[in-house]
Coordinates of C-alpha atoms in Angstrom, one line a residue:
X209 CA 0.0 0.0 0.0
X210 CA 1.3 3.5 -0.7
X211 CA 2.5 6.0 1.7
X212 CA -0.6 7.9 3.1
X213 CA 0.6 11.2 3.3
X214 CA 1.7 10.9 -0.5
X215 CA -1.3 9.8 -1.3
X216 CA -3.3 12.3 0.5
X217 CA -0.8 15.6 -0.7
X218 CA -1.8 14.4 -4.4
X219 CA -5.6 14.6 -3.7
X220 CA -5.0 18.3 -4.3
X221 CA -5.0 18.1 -7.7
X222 CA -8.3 16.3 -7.4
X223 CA -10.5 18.0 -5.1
X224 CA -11.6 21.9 -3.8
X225 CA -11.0 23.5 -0.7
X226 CA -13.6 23.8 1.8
X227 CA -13.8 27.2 1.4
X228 CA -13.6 27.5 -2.2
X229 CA -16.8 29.3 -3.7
X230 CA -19.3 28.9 -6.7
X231 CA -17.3 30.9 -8.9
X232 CA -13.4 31.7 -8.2
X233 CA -10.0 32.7 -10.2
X234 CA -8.0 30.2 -11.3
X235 CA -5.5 28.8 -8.9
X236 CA -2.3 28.9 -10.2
X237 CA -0.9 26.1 -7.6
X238 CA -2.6 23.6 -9.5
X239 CA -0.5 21.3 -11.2
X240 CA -3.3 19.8 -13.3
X241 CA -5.9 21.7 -14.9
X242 CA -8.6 19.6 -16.5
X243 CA -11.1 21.8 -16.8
X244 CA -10.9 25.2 -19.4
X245 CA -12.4 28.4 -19.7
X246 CA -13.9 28.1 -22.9
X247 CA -13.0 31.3 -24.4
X248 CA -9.4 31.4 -23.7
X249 CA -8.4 27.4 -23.5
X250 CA -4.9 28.6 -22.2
X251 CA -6.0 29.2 -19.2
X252 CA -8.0 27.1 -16.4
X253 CA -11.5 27.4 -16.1
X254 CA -12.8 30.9 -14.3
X255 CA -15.6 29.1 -12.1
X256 CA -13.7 25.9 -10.8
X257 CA -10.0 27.0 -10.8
X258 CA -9.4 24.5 -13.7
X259 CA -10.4 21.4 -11.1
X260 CA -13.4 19.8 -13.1
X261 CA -15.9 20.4 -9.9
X262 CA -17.6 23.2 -7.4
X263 CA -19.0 23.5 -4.6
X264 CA -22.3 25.6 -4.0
X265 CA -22.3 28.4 -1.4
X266 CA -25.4 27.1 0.4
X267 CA -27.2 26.5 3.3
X268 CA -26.7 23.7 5.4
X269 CA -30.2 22.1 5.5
X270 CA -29.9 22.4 1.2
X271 CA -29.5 19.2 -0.7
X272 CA -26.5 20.6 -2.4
X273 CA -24.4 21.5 1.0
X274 CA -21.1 19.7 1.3
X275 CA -21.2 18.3 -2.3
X276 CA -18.8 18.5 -5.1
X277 CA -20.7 18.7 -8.7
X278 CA -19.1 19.1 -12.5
X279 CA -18.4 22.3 -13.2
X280 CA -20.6 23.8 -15.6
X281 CA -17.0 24.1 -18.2
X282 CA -16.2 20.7 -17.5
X283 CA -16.3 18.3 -20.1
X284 CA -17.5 15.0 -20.4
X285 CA -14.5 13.4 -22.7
X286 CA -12.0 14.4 -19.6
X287 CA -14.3 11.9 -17.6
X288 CA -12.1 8.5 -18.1
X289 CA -8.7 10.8 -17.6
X290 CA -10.1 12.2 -14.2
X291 CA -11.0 8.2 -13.2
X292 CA -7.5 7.1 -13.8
X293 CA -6.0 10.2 -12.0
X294 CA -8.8 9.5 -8.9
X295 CA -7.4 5.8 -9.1
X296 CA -4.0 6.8 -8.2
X297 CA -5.1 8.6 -5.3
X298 CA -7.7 6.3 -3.8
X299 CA -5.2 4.1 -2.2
X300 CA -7.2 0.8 -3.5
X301 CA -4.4 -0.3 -5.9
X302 CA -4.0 -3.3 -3.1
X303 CA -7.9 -4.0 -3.4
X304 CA -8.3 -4.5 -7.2
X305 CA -9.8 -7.5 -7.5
X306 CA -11.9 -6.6 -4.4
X307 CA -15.2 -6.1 -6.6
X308 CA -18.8 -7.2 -6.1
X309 CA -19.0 -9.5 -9.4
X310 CA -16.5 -11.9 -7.6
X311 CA -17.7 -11.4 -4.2
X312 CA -18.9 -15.1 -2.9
X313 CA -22.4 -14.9 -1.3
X314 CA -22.1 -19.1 -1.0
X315 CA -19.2 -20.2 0.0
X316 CA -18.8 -24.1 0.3
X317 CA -19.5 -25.6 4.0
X318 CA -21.1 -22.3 4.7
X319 CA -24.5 -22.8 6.9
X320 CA -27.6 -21.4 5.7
X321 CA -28.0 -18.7 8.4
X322 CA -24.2 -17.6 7.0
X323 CA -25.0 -17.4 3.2
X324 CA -28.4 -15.5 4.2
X325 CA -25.8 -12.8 6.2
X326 CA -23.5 -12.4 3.0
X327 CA -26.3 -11.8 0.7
X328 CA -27.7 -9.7 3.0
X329 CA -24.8 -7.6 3.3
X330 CA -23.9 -7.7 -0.4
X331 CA -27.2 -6.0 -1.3
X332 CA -26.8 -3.4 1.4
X333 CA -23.0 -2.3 0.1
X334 CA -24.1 -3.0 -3.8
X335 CA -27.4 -0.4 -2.8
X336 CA -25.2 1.9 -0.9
X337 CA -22.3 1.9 -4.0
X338 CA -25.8 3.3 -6.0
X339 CA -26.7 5.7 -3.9
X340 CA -23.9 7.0 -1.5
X341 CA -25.8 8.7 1.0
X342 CA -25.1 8.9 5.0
X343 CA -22.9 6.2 6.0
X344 CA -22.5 2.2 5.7
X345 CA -21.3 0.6 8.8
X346 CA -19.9 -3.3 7.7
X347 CA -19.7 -4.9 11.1
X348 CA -18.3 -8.4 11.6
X349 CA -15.3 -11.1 12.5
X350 CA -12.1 -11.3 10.6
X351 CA -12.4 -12.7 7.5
X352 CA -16.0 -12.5 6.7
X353 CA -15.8 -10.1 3.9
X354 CA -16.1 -6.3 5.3
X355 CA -13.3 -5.1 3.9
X356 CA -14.0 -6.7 0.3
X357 CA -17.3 -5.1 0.3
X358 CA -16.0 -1.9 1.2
X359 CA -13.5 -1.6 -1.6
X360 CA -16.3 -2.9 -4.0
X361 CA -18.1 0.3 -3.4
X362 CA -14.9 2.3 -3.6
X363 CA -14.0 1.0 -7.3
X364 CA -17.5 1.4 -7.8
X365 CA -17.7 5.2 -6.8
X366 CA -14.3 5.6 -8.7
X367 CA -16.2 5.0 -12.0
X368 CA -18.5 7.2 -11.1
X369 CA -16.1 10.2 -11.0
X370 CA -15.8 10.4 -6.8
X371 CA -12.9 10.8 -5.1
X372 CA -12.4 8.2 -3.5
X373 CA -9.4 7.5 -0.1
X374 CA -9.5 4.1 1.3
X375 CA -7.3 4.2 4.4
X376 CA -6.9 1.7 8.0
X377 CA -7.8 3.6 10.7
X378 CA -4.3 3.0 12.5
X379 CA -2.6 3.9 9.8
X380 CA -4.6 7.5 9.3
X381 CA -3.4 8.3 12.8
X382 CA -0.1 7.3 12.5
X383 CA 0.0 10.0 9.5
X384 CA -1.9 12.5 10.9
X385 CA 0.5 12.0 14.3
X386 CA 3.7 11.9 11.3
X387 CA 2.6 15.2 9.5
X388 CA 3.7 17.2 12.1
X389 CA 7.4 16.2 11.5
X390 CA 9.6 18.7 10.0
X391 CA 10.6 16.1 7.4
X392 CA 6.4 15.4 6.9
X393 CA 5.8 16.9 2.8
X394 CA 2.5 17.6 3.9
X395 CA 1.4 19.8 6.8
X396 CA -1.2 18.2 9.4
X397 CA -3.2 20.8 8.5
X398 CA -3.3 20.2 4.7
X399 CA -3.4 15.7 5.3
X400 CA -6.8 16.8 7.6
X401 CA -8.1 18.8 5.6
X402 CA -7.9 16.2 2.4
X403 CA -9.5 13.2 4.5
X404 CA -11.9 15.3 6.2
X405 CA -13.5 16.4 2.7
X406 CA -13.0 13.8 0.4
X407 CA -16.1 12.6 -1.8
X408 CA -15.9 8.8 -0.3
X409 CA -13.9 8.2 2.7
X410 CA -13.3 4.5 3.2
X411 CA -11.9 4.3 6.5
X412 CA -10.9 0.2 7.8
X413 CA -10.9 -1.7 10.8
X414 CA -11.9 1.1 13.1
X415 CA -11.6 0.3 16.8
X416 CA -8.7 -1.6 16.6
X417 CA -6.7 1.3 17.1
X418 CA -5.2 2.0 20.7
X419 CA -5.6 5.5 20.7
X420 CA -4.1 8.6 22.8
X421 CA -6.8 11.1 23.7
X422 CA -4.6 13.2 20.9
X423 CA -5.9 10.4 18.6
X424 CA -9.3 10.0 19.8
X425 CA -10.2 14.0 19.8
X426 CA -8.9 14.0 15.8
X427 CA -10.6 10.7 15.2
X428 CA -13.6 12.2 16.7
X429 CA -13.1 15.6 14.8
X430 CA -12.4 13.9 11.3
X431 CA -15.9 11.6 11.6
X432 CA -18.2 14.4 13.2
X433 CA -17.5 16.5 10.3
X434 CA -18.9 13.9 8.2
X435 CA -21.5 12.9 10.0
X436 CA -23.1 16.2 10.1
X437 CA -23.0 16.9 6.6
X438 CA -23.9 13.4 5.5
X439 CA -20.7 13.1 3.1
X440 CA -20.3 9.3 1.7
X441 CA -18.4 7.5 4.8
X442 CA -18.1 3.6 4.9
X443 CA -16.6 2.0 7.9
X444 CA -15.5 -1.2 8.6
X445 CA -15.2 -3.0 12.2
X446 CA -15.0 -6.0 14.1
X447 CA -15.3 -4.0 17.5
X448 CA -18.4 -4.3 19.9
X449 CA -19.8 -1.0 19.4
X450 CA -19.6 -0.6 23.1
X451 CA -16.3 -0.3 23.0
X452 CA -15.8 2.3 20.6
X453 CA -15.3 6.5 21.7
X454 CA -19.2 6.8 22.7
X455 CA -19.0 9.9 21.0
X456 CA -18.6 7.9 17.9
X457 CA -20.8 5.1 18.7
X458 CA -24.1 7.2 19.7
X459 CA -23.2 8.7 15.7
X460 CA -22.9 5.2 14.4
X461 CA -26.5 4.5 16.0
X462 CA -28.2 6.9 14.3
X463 CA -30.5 4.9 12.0
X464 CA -31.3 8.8 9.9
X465 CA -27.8 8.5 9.0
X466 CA -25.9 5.1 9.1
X467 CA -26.7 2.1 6.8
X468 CA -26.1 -0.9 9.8
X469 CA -24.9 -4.0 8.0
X470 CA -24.3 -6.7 10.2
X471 CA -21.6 -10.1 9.0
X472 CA -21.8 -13.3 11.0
X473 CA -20.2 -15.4 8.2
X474 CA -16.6 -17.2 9.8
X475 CA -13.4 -16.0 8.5
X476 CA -13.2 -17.4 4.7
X477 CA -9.6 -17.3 4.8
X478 CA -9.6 -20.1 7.7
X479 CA -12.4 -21.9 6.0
X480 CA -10.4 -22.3 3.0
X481 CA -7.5 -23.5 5.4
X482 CA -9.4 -26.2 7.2
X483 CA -10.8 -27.7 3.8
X484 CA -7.6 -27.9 2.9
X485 CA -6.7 -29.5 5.6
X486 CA -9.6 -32.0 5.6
X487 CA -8.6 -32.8 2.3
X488 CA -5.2 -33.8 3.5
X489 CA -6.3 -35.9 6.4
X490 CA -7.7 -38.2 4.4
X491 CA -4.7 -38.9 2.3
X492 CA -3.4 -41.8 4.6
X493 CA -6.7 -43.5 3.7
X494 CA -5.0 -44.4 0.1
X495 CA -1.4 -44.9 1.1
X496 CA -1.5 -48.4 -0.2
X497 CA -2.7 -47.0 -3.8
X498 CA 0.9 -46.4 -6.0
X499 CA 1.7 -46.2 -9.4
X500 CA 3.5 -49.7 -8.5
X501 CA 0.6 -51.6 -7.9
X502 CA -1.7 -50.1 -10.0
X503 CA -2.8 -53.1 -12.0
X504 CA -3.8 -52.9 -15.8
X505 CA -5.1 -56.1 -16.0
X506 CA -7.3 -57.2 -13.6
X507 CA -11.2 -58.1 -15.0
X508 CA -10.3 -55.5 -18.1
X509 CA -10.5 -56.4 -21.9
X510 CA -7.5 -56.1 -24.3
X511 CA -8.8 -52.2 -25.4
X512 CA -10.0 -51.1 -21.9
X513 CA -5.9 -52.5 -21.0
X514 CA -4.4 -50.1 -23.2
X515 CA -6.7 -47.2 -22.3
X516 CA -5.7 -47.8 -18.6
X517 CA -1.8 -48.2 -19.4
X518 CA -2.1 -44.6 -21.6
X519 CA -3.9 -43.3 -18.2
X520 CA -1.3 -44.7 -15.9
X521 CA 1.5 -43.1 -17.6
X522 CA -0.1 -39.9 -18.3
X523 CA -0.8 -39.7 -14.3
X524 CA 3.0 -40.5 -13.7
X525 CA 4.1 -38.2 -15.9
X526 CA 1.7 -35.6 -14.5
X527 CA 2.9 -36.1 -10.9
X528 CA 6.5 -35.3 -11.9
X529 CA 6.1 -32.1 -13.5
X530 CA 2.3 -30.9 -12.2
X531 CA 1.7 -28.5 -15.3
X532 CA -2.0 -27.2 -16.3
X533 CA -5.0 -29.7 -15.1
X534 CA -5.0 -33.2 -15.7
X535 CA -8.8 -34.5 -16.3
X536 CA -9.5 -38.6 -15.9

C-alpha cells in the first residue's frame, strides 16, 4: 500500500478546498488543470479554478451543501482521464480485484443462516455503492468479507467520477501524528483537511486502534465533520460498538444516517485452510494405492488395457512435472 501522506498531498490536484466558492480565479498552484475556460483554453476554467468540480455556497439544510458537482465548463471526454488520476489517489491499488462480481455470497461448507448474512450484506454495500448517502457501517469477524465489500463500493464510486481514499484507521493516525514532523511533505493541516472532505472516505478496521486522547479527539473531529454533513463514509469493524469512543458510537447508532450491515459469516480465509486440511487428512486412507501396484489387467478387456496403461502413464508423468490440469 502507498504511503498515506503521498497519497493524501496528491488529492489536491483532485479535489476543492472547503472554502472555495461557486465561482473563483484560477489557482495557479494547481498542477493539473482539467477543466478550461472556454474562451481562452490557455488558461483554467474561471468558475472551478481549472479542477473539473464546485461547490455551492449554500445552506446547510440544502441538498447541495457539502457536495462537489461538475463544473458547468467541464467536459464530459475528460471523464475517463479524471477516473485514472482519482485511481491513483484512492489508495485501492492493493484492493483491485476486491469487486462485487466476484464477491462469494455461497461459499462451500457455509451454513444457511451464513450465506443468508453475505447476501444480505452484499445487497446493502451493492445499494449503498448506487446511492452514496449517510454512511455504511460493515460490522463483523475477521475474514467475513467487510473489507471486500467496502472496496467494491470504492471502485465502484471511482467510476462514477468520486474521489475516492481508502485508508486503515491505525494507519490514518499514524500520518496524521507523522505530518507534524519537520521532514512530513505535507502539513497536518493540509493531510486533515484532504480526509476530512474527500467525496468517499473508506476508513478500515476502526476500533482496533489504541488511541491517545490526541488520537481520539482527531478521530472524533475527522468523523463528526462527516456525519453532520452526510458526506459518503463507509466503515469497517469487528469491534463491539460498546467499546468504541461513545461519541462515535451514539453517531454510528443513528439509523437517519448510518446504513447498519451486520456479518456473522466465519473468516473465509480459515475456512479455505481447514478444507484444505480435511482434504489432507484423508490422504493416509489411500497410502496403499501407487503407481507400482496399480494393475492394468485385472477383470479389463485387451482395449479397456491399453486405455488404462495410456492413463497410468499420463498420471506418472503428470505427478513429476504438475503442469496445467489433468482430467480422468
Amino acid at each position: 500500500m502507498k504511503d498515506f501522506r503521498d497519497l493524501a498531498s496528491k488529492m489536491a490536484s483532485g479535489m476543492q478546498p472547503e472554502s472555495t466558492p461557486t465561482s473563483s480565479t484560477p489557482d495557479n498552484s494547481q498542477p493539473t488543470i482539467v477543466c478550461r475556460d472556454p474562451d481562452h483554453p490557455e488558461a483554467a476554467c474561471p468558475i472551478c479554478g481549472g479542477l473539473g468540480l464546485v461547490r455551492y455556497e449554500v445552506p446547510m439544510s440544502h441538498p447541495r451543501f457539502g457536495k462537489l458537482f461538475r463544473c458547468p465548463n467541464f467536459p464530459l471526454e475528460a471523464d475517463q482521464e479524471r477516473r485514472e488520476r482519482l485511481r491513483k489517489i484512492s489508495n485501492l491499488d492493493a484492493f483491485v480485484g476486491k469487486t462485487f462480481q466476484n464477491f462469494e455470497i455461497e461459499p462451500a461448507g457455509y451454513s444457511s443462516t451464513e450465506t443468508q448474512s453475505l447476501a444480505i450484506a452484499y445487497n446493502g454495500a451493492s445499494n449503498y455503492a448506487h446511492n452514496p448517502d449517510g454512511w455504511l457501517l460493515l460490522e463483523g469477524p475477521y475474514g467475513c468479507g467487510k473489507t471486500h465489500l467496502a472496496a467494491a463500493v470504492g471502485h465502484q464510486r471511482l467510476e462514477q467520477g468520486d474521489a475516492v481514499l481508502f485508508v486503515t484507521t491505525p494507519d490514518l493516525l499514524d500520518h496524521l501524528r507523522g505530518a507534524f514532523s519537520p521532514r512530513s511533505d505535507t502539513t497536518y493541516d493540509e493531510l486533515f483537511e484532504r480526509v476530512r472532505e474527500t467525496d468517499v472516505l473508506i476508513l478500515d478496521d476502526l476500533g482496533v486502534e489504541n488511541p491517545s486522547e490526541w488520537a481520539k479527539e482527531k478521530l472524533f473531529q475527522l468523523l463528526n465533520h462527516r456525519y453532520s454533513r452526510r458526506m459518503p463514509t463507509i466503515i469497517t469493524t469487528n469491534c463491539d460498538l460498546d467499546s468504541l469512543d461513545p461519541r462515535i458510537r451514539s453517531r454510528l447508532l443513528d439509523v437517519q444516517v448510518i446504513r447498519h450491515v451486520k456479518l456473522v459469516a466465519p473468516d473465509y480465509r480459515s475456512q479455505v485452510q481447514n478444507q484444505r486440511e480435511q482434504l489432507l487428512s484423508r490422504l493416509p486412507m489411500y497410502n496403499d494405492l501407487t503407481f507400482d501396484n496399480f494393475d492394468v489387467h485385472h477383470n479389463t478387456q485387451r482395449d479397456e488395457q491399453t486405455n488404462l496403461v495410456q492413463a497410468a502413464q499420463a498420471s506418472a508423468d503428470f505427478a513429476r512435472a504438475p503442469r496445467g490440469w489433468l482430467m480422468l
